[in-house]
């Protein structure tokens, strides 16, 4: 199960805590009874072992050793070693034995040590165009957060939807819609982190300890707002490549396994995923309105909230400065470049001017670089961004993506994919339309207990080989696997965004299950309907691989 802040913020060790029991700790429980003293010392040592995750650290190498000693793939040692290394990395991911970024670097020394790939080969997996896309997107997200552009946008939109008098359903639509839109362009976790203070800032005007019918209505609406931000961020992130690391992993693994096939571009993925996202967003809003908003909600809220509140908060931000305008201009230009790099087979995008040698990561890094060149207009020599503002770059996510690509390469290089293909041969002839929702459900179950990115990294190689084995287009299974990994709506630890909402204290696990289950079912149903129709048209799944 993923720890609360495992993906968005790397875990850090408490430097004030000793790694082993100190001399004072050993002496403290001593008594005149030597046996009791030794017993207390043993308990203290056991607590230290458990507290410092030594058992979790040992679980990875131990699982790897057991697999290498017991599994036999007919003399194919590299495939057996790859399976052991996969177990090692996976256990470190799910137990948080070491920080996520550190666990993601393990293939850099495990692959060469076990003869799976050379040091140079595995290192190249950690930096390609996809990784450049993520890095540039993170820098742009930090610039947007630094200049409070997200807050200004949220307040502007929600003030329009608030209504006078208050219309709770319309206000909920404004908050969720704003979150959905922002999450399309930045990672869904930082989007949830950015939008939650805006949402709770509105909710703070409501009493939390009052009694009576009005208090119950306010509590129910508060649940709807928090759940709306959490789920809208997840659904919005699904619609673009930059919205979540899962989509990036899918693109990287598709190009790794099938480099000769048509690549998944920013525009092609958005053409397919945006309709799914819009339908799921409408289902989310409808579900929250039916479950948490009643005819009495407006009367209960009107005593505490009106449009003037939002306008006052917006006025405190002041007029938009030159720096904010320039960041928006850079961000808007990047979106245009993303959407027009590759259009259709008949109408090529601007990438044709460079013989197709540029990628989405190319322009993302270019536009991010402009932030370090364009002056901010505040102090002499000050630019929109400097490296000090980039200290919060999420290197753990970057390394996790690199590990995913390295594992995909390792599956092929070790021959493990061939073994999996042979083992899945019995599924040949099974109806593809029945397997696609099963693949989505399979990922959707696993993702409730581990991170979305880790689930995708583990599941997609299997689905890629399954598609080849049963004779269907691999994307018919890989796309459901990737989208299913993003349907982590039921448990707080399903994703960092869930933790952000759960940490506010407004919602419970029961609330998440009740509201998340219909959304999860809707996602599987919509995907099942659109993948063989719209997906076939966008991704060319009617062509043989």
XYZ file of C-alpha atoms in Angstrom:
545
model
C 0.000 0.000 0.000
C 1.351 3.341 -0.963
C 2.302 5.612 1.929
C 0.463 8.928 2.062
C 3.108 11.109 0.442
C 5.040 8.470 -1.483
C 4.660 9.906 -4.980
C 4.237 13.643 -4.685
C 6.799 14.199 -1.961
C 9.742 11.920 -1.298
C 9.834 10.462 2.142
C 12.621 11.710 4.335
C 14.248 10.228 7.381
C 14.056 11.794 10.794
C 17.620 12.871 11.426
C 16.979 13.135 15.136
C 16.176 9.450 15.427
C 19.134 7.079 15.916
C 19.471 4.209 13.474
C 20.165 1.805 16.337
C 19.297 1.880 20.045
C 21.549 4.323 21.857
C 23.546 3.457 24.922
C 21.007 5.294 27.069
C 18.127 3.346 25.576
C 19.803 0.102 26.523
C 20.462 1.196 30.060
C 17.041 2.688 30.735
C 15.132 -0.561 31.257
C 17.887 -2.253 33.264
C 16.902 -3.677 36.579
C 18.432 -5.894 39.178
C 17.011 -8.832 37.216
C 19.521 -9.487 34.448
C 17.113 -11.563 32.437
C 14.517 -8.794 32.461
C 17.182 -6.339 31.379
C 18.159 -8.526 28.459
C 14.489 -8.963 27.540
C 13.908 -5.220 27.541
C 17.028 -4.719 25.458
C 15.750 -7.280 22.968
C 12.371 -5.539 22.765
C 14.092 -2.223 22.260
C 16.209 -3.708 19.478
C 13.126 -5.217 17.845
C 11.315 -1.881 17.989
C 14.331 -0.227 16.407
C 14.383 -2.795 13.603
C 10.699 -2.307 12.904
C 10.871 1.473 13.255
C 13.752 1.811 10.810
C 12.171 -0.479 8.181
C 15.054 -2.919 8.141
C 12.613 -5.768 7.540
C 11.089 -3.908 4.591
C 14.556 -3.237 3.187
C 15.462 -6.914 3.536
C 12.237 -8.087 1.899
C 13.377 -6.994 -1.564
C 16.731 -8.839 -1.673
C 15.180 -11.834 0.100
C 12.370 -12.154 -2.468
C 14.903 -11.800 -5.274
C 17.086 -14.526 -3.759
C 14.147 -16.909 -3.316
C 13.058 -16.436 -6.941
C 16.574 -16.884 -8.286
C 17.002 -20.044 -6.212
C 13.674 -21.704 -6.952
C 12.376 -20.503 -10.340
C 13.525 -22.364 -13.422
C 12.736 -21.074 -16.895
C 14.456 -23.860 -18.748
C 17.961 -22.494 -18.370
C 17.052 -18.909 -19.267
C 18.839 -17.336 -16.324
C 18.434 -13.722 -17.423
C 14.630 -14.065 -17.493
C 14.687 -15.606 -14.016
C 16.948 -12.811 -12.778
C 14.638 -10.206 -14.305
C 11.700 -11.655 -12.386
C 13.722 -11.546 -9.163
C 14.790 -7.937 -9.761
C 11.173 -6.995 -10.488
C 10.086 -8.487 -7.152
C 12.891 -6.591 -5.379
C 11.911 -3.210 -6.848
C 8.183 -3.814 -6.411
C 8.526 -4.676 -2.717
C 10.596 -1.557 -2.093
C 7.933 0.486 -3.839
C 4.943 -0.825 -1.916
C 6.644 -0.956 1.508
C 8.401 2.414 1.222
C 11.509 0.662 2.529
C 13.580 3.464 1.046
C 12.423 6.751 -0.509
C 10.558 6.296 -3.768
C 13.267 7.929 -5.863
C 15.938 5.708 -4.323
C 13.904 2.556 -4.957
C 13.387 3.712 -8.545
C 17.154 3.945 -9.045
C 17.638 0.292 -8.049
C 17.573 -0.976 -11.682
C 20.693 1.109 -12.314
C 22.750 -1.304 -10.207
C 20.534 -4.412 -10.253
C 20.325 -4.826 -14.030
C 24.108 -4.836 -14.613
C 24.739 -6.930 -11.490
C 22.314 -9.648 -12.612
C 23.396 -9.582 -16.245
C 20.120 -8.182 -17.560
C 21.509 -5.105 -19.313
C 24.688 -3.072 -19.440
C 25.133 0.015 -17.287
C 24.966 2.312 -20.321
C 21.835 0.650 -21.677
C 19.847 0.891 -18.453
C 20.996 4.471 -17.779
C 19.637 5.619 -21.149
C 16.150 4.585 -20.074
C 16.193 7.298 -17.425
C 16.377 10.209 -19.875
C 14.458 10.438 -23.120
C 11.914 12.756 -24.704
C 9.174 11.587 -22.358
C 11.267 12.402 -19.297
C 12.009 15.817 -20.815
C 8.274 16.384 -21.130
C 7.786 15.658 -17.435
C 10.697 17.835 -16.312
C 9.539 20.807 -18.334
C 5.970 20.391 -17.117
C 7.121 20.380 -13.495
C 9.053 23.623 -14.003
C 6.008 25.276 -15.571
C 3.807 24.025 -12.719
C 6.213 25.557 -10.183
C 6.056 28.880 -12.033
C 2.259 28.826 -12.010
C 2.234 28.060 -8.297
C 4.899 30.678 -7.496
C 2.875 33.487 -9.037
C -0.468 32.219 -7.611
C -1.949 31.978 -11.094
C -3.862 28.857 -10.118
C -5.512 30.676 -7.231
C -6.478 33.639 -9.360
C -7.979 31.365 -11.993
C -9.896 29.355 -9.397
C -11.362 32.409 -7.704
C -12.396 33.956 -11.004
C -14.202 30.859 -12.162
C -15.866 30.000 -8.844
C -17.073 33.582 -8.387
C -18.881 33.242 -11.696
C -20.531 29.980 -10.641
C -21.377 30.924 -7.062
C -24.684 32.563 -7.909
C -26.625 35.210 -6.028
C -28.352 33.764 -4.071
C -26.079 30.780 -3.624
C -26.673 27.823 -5.928
C -24.772 24.893 -4.405
C -24.868 22.633 -7.457
C -23.570 25.396 -9.709
C -20.864 26.303 -7.202
C -19.822 22.662 -7.015
C -19.670 22.573 -10.809
C -17.403 25.633 -10.827
C -14.973 24.231 -8.254
C -14.814 20.800 -9.887
C -14.599 22.287 -13.377
C -11.706 24.525 -12.417
C -9.859 21.587 -10.888
C -10.556 19.458 -13.950
C -9.183 22.129 -16.296
C -6.019 22.813 -14.292
C -5.313 19.111 -13.909
C -5.315 18.710 -17.672
C -2.067 20.674 -17.907
C -0.189 19.840 -14.729
C 0.186 16.652 -12.696
C -3.040 15.730 -10.905
C -1.365 15.560 -7.488
C -0.002 19.133 -7.449
C -3.338 20.200 -8.897
C -5.113 18.690 -5.899
C -2.560 20.320 -3.592
C -3.146 23.705 -5.269
C -6.927 23.542 -5.377
C -7.608 22.084 -1.941
C -6.694 25.325 -0.094
C -9.044 27.208 -2.424
C -11.852 24.764 -1.685
C -11.265 24.614 2.072
C -10.944 28.413 2.137
C -14.578 28.537 1.068
C -15.582 25.794 3.491
C -13.903 27.541 6.417
C -16.754 30.037 6.430
C -19.083 27.232 7.453
C -19.367 26.027 11.082
C -18.062 22.493 11.592
C -19.310 21.823 15.129
C -22.841 23.186 14.920
C -25.899 20.969 15.306
C -29.242 20.836 13.556
C -30.525 20.214 10.031
C -28.593 23.126 8.534
C -25.348 21.818 10.012
C -25.926 18.416 8.426
C -26.559 20.021 5.059
C -23.349 22.029 5.341
C -21.360 18.926 6.296
C -22.743 17.048 3.314
C -21.881 19.890 0.934
C -18.403 20.129 2.414
C -17.883 16.448 1.654
C -19.006 17.044 -1.920
C -16.535 19.907 -2.411
C -13.532 17.973 -1.084
C -14.421 14.810 -2.994
C -15.040 16.900 -6.091
C -11.555 18.410 -5.981
C -9.911 15.025 -5.397
C -11.749 13.190 -8.157
C -11.848 16.063 -10.661
C -8.053 16.309 -10.403
C -7.764 12.582 -11.146
C -10.232 12.669 -14.041
C -8.702 15.803 -15.558
C -5.216 14.346 -15.390
C -6.406 11.393 -17.424
C -7.163 13.536 -20.487
C -3.648 14.731 -21.425
C -0.158 13.289 -21.421
C 1.046 15.875 -18.912
C -1.819 15.303 -16.485
C -0.364 12.199 -14.871
C 2.683 9.998 -14.997
C 0.584 6.976 -15.991
C -0.026 8.351 -19.474
C 3.663 9.114 -19.854
C 4.550 5.550 -18.885
C 2.064 4.230 -21.449
C 3.584 6.361 -24.216
C 7.111 5.333 -23.256
C 6.342 1.622 -23.078
C 4.399 1.696 -26.343
C 7.349 3.267 -28.161
C 9.745 0.838 -26.449
C 7.861 -2.348 -27.279
C 6.568 -1.302 -30.692
C 8.920 1.394 -32.050
C 7.795 0.819 -35.649
C 4.146 1.580 -34.853
C 2.393 4.937 -34.941
C 3.433 6.837 -31.780
C 0.952 8.167 -29.245
C 1.219 11.952 -29.427
C -0.165 14.671 -27.200
C -2.949 15.465 -29.649
C -3.886 11.839 -30.417
C -4.150 10.918 -26.741
C -6.222 14.004 -25.980
C -8.545 13.250 -28.904
C -9.316 9.892 -27.316
C -9.117 10.628 -23.586
C -10.865 14.011 -23.464
C -14.310 12.576 -24.336
C -13.812 9.919 -21.667
C -12.773 12.592 -19.176
C -15.761 14.807 -19.955
C -18.215 11.933 -19.528
C -16.603 10.906 -16.254
C -16.594 14.511 -15.052
C -20.314 14.829 -15.710
C -20.858 11.517 -13.932
C -18.815 12.801 -10.986
C -20.776 16.037 -10.719
C -24.100 14.222 -11.022
C -23.101 11.683 -8.377
C -22.002 14.361 -5.903
C -25.170 16.400 -6.447
C -27.425 13.383 -5.926
C -25.591 12.123 -2.861
C -24.604 15.298 -1.033
C -26.830 18.164 -2.215
C -30.519 18.449 -1.362
C -33.182 21.101 -1.808
C -32.288 22.554 1.604
C -28.565 22.963 0.899
C -28.916 26.424 -0.645
C -30.792 27.753 2.385
C -28.159 26.353 4.738
C -25.254 27.877 2.792
C -26.776 31.293 2.143
C -26.105 32.448 5.708
C -22.346 31.943 5.337
C -21.379 32.295 1.677
C -22.102 34.688 -1.125
C -20.415 35.892 -4.280
C -18.924 38.906 -2.506
C -16.709 36.580 -0.437
C -15.013 35.238 -3.524
C -14.656 38.705 -5.001
C -13.008 39.968 -1.826
C -10.433 37.185 -1.961
C -9.822 37.943 -5.614
C -9.331 41.644 -4.909
C -6.639 40.791 -2.355
C -4.537 39.349 -5.170
C -4.512 42.711 -6.952
C -4.255 43.223 -10.702
C -2.377 40.692 -12.803
C 1.302 41.613 -12.937
C 3.627 41.436 -15.934
C 5.238 38.245 -14.633
C 1.915 36.443 -14.375
C 0.968 37.495 -17.904
C 4.261 36.228 -19.283
C 3.968 32.860 -17.513
C 0.473 32.470 -18.946
C 1.754 33.437 -22.397
C 4.524 30.832 -22.225
C 2.106 28.210 -20.948
C -0.488 29.002 -23.607
C 2.129 28.894 -26.358
C 3.286 25.494 -25.133
C -0.248 24.109 -25.301
C -0.573 25.337 -28.895
C 2.751 23.736 -29.814
C 1.709 20.467 -28.180
C -1.560 20.360 -30.067
C -0.131 21.248 -33.485
C 3.110 19.235 -33.567
C 1.373 16.381 -35.388
C -2.143 16.787 -36.760
C -3.275 14.154 -39.275
C -1.756 12.006 -41.986
C -2.952 14.463 -44.619
C -2.188 17.650 -42.661
C 1.210 17.358 -40.978
C 1.994 19.565 -38.011
C 4.912 21.910 -37.562
C 7.221 19.003 -36.696
C 7.572 18.319 -40.431
C 9.751 21.432 -40.621
C 12.338 19.573 -38.525
C 12.085 16.235 -40.332
C 10.120 14.785 -37.440
C 13.119 14.908 -35.108
C 11.424 16.992 -32.432
C 9.072 15.661 -29.761
C 6.694 16.963 -27.125
C 9.585 17.014 -24.649
C 11.617 19.178 -27.022
C 9.180 22.089 -26.976
C 8.408 21.613 -23.280
C 12.051 22.103 -22.329
C 12.310 25.007 -24.786
C 9.378 26.869 -23.250
C 10.554 26.047 -19.710
C 13.945 27.518 -20.628
C 12.258 30.765 -21.650
C 11.118 31.183 -18.035
C 14.776 31.541 -17.043
C 15.393 34.156 -19.762
C 12.320 36.425 -19.731
C 12.580 39.180 -17.077
C 9.958 39.230 -14.355
C 9.590 43.011 -14.443
C 10.033 43.277 -10.682
C 13.726 43.715 -9.869
C 16.635 44.468 -12.181
C 18.028 41.259 -13.610
C 15.337 39.072 -12.043
C 13.848 36.453 -14.356
C 10.489 34.704 -14.219
C 12.174 31.651 -12.717
C 15.523 30.834 -11.177
C 16.947 27.533 -10.040
C 16.227 28.263 -6.384
C 12.521 28.173 -7.228
C 13.051 24.701 -8.717
C 14.228 23.079 -5.507
C 10.859 21.350 -5.224
C 11.210 19.577 -8.551
C 9.761 16.098 -8.105
C 12.825 14.047 -8.976
C 11.222 10.997 -7.377
C 8.547 10.965 -10.084
C 11.146 11.481 -12.804
C 13.169 8.544 -11.479
C 10.031 6.416 -11.163
C 9.238 7.010 -14.829
C 12.806 6.122 -15.740
C 12.530 2.905 -13.739
C 9.356 2.042 -15.620
C 11.074 2.441 -18.971
C 14.089 0.465 -17.745
C 11.834 -2.389 -16.610
C 10.100 -2.395 -19.986
C 13.492 -2.682 -21.697
C 14.538 -5.353 -19.214
C 11.484 -7.470 -19.998
C 12.510 -7.575 -23.641
C 16.273 -7.913 -23.172
C 15.989 -10.748 -20.644
C 13.527 -12.810 -22.672
C 10.879 -12.646 -19.949
C 8.375 -11.296 -22.475
C 8.768 -14.428 -24.595
C 8.090 -16.626 -21.587
C 4.989 -14.638 -20.667
C 3.789 -14.841 -24.252
C 4.125 -18.613 -24.211
C 2.278 -18.866 -20.910
C -0.628 -16.736 -22.125
C -1.130 -18.699 -25.310
C -4.237 -20.406 -23.891
C -6.071 -17.069 -24.118
C -5.796 -17.031 -27.884
C -9.244 -16.753 -29.396
C -10.806 -15.068 -26.365
C -13.097 -12.134 -27.325
C -11.096 -8.926 -27.233
C -14.059 -6.843 -26.103
C -14.356 -9.039 -23.024
C -10.652 -8.879 -22.215
C -10.368 -5.078 -22.440
C -12.720 -4.315 -19.493
C -11.112 -7.147 -17.532
C -7.700 -5.522 -18.067
C -9.115 -2.210 -16.871
C -10.692 -3.833 -13.813
C -7.487 -5.738 -13.061
C -5.442 -2.534 -12.968
C -8.242 -0.744 -11.139
C -8.094 -3.225 -8.269
C -4.305 -3.210 -7.926
C -4.094 0.584 -8.000
C -6.136 0.884 -4.806
C -3.225 -0.688 -2.914
C -0.185 0.778 -4.637
C 0.675 3.876 -6.620
C -0.840 4.540 -10.045
C 2.605 4.757 -11.635
C 3.865 1.551 -10.019
C 0.725 -0.305 -11.076
C 1.151 0.855 -14.660
C 4.826 -0.071 -14.695
C 4.064 -3.618 -13.595
C 0.884 -4.276 -15.578
C 1.591 -2.776 -19.011
C 4.426 -5.161 -19.988
C 2.146 -8.105 -19.235
C -0.726 -6.625 -21.224
C 1.546 -5.799 -24.157
C 2.606 -9.424 -24.398
C -0.947 -10.634 -23.845
C -2.167 -8.592 -26.790
C 0.535 -10.021 -29.041
C -0.161 -13.542 -27.805
C -3.911 -13.557 -28.454
C -3.567 -11.757 -31.753
C -5.204 -8.401 -30.942
C -3.782 -4.912 -31.141
C -1.752 -4.385 -27.915
C -3.277 -0.953 -27.305
C -6.650 -2.665 -26.920
C -5.254 -3.958 -23.624
C -2.527 -1.441 -22.757
C -4.857 1.564 -22.854
C -7.422 -0.081 -20.498
C -4.551 -1.069 -18.224
C -3.263 2.503 -18.064
C -6.675 4.087 -17.543
C -7.669 1.440 -15.011
C -4.553 2.301 -13.002
C -5.902 5.853 -12.670
C -9.259 4.769 -11.236
C -7.952 4.788 -7.655
C -11.020 6.308 -6.026
C -11.902 4.060 -3.089
C -9.127 4.318 -0.485
C -7.173 7.283 0.917
C -3.876 5.634 0.068
C -4.928 4.924 -3.513
C -3.158 8.088 -4.664
C -1.528 11.155 -3.094
C -4.494 13.245 -4.263
C -6.786 11.059 -2.160
C -4.558 11.683 0.844
C -4.756 15.435 0.254
C -8.547 15.294 0.486
C -8.668 12.793 3.333
C -6.245 14.922 5.338
C -8.684 17.835 5.441
C -10.906 15.919 7.877
C -14.052 16.593 5.867
C -14.395 13.104 4.376
C -14.180 9.509 5.596
C -13.280 6.239 3.884
C -16.983 5.457 3.644
C -17.558 8.715 1.754
C -14.805 7.816 -0.702
C -16.187 4.338 -1.319
C -19.759 5.571 -1.762
C -18.795 8.340 -4.184
C -15.856 6.591 -5.844
C -17.499 3.297 -6.765
C -20.013 4.787 -9.263
C -17.194 6.798 -10.837
C -15.021 3.695 -11.129
C -17.813 1.723 -12.770
C -18.539 4.602 -15.135
C -14.893 4.772 -16.186
C -14.776 1.061 -17.045
C -18.077 1.238 -18.963
C -17.138 4.339 -20.976
C -13.727 2.917 -21.824
C -15.281 -0.349 -22.977
C -17.609 1.554 -25.317
C -15.150 4.098 -26.748
C -11.964 2.059 -27.078
C -13.016 -0.168 -30.012
C -14.736 2.766 -31.749
C -13.038 6.118 -31.154
C -9.830 4.460 -29.997
C -9.579 2.383 -33.146
C -9.906 5.519 -35.258
C -7.412 7.607 -33.264
C -4.733 4.968 -32.640
C -5.147 2.970 -35.843
C -5.908 -0.250 -33.994
C -7.339 -1.793 -37.143
C -3.782 -2.185 -38.435
C -1.711 -5.253 -37.666
C 1.218 -5.032 -35.259
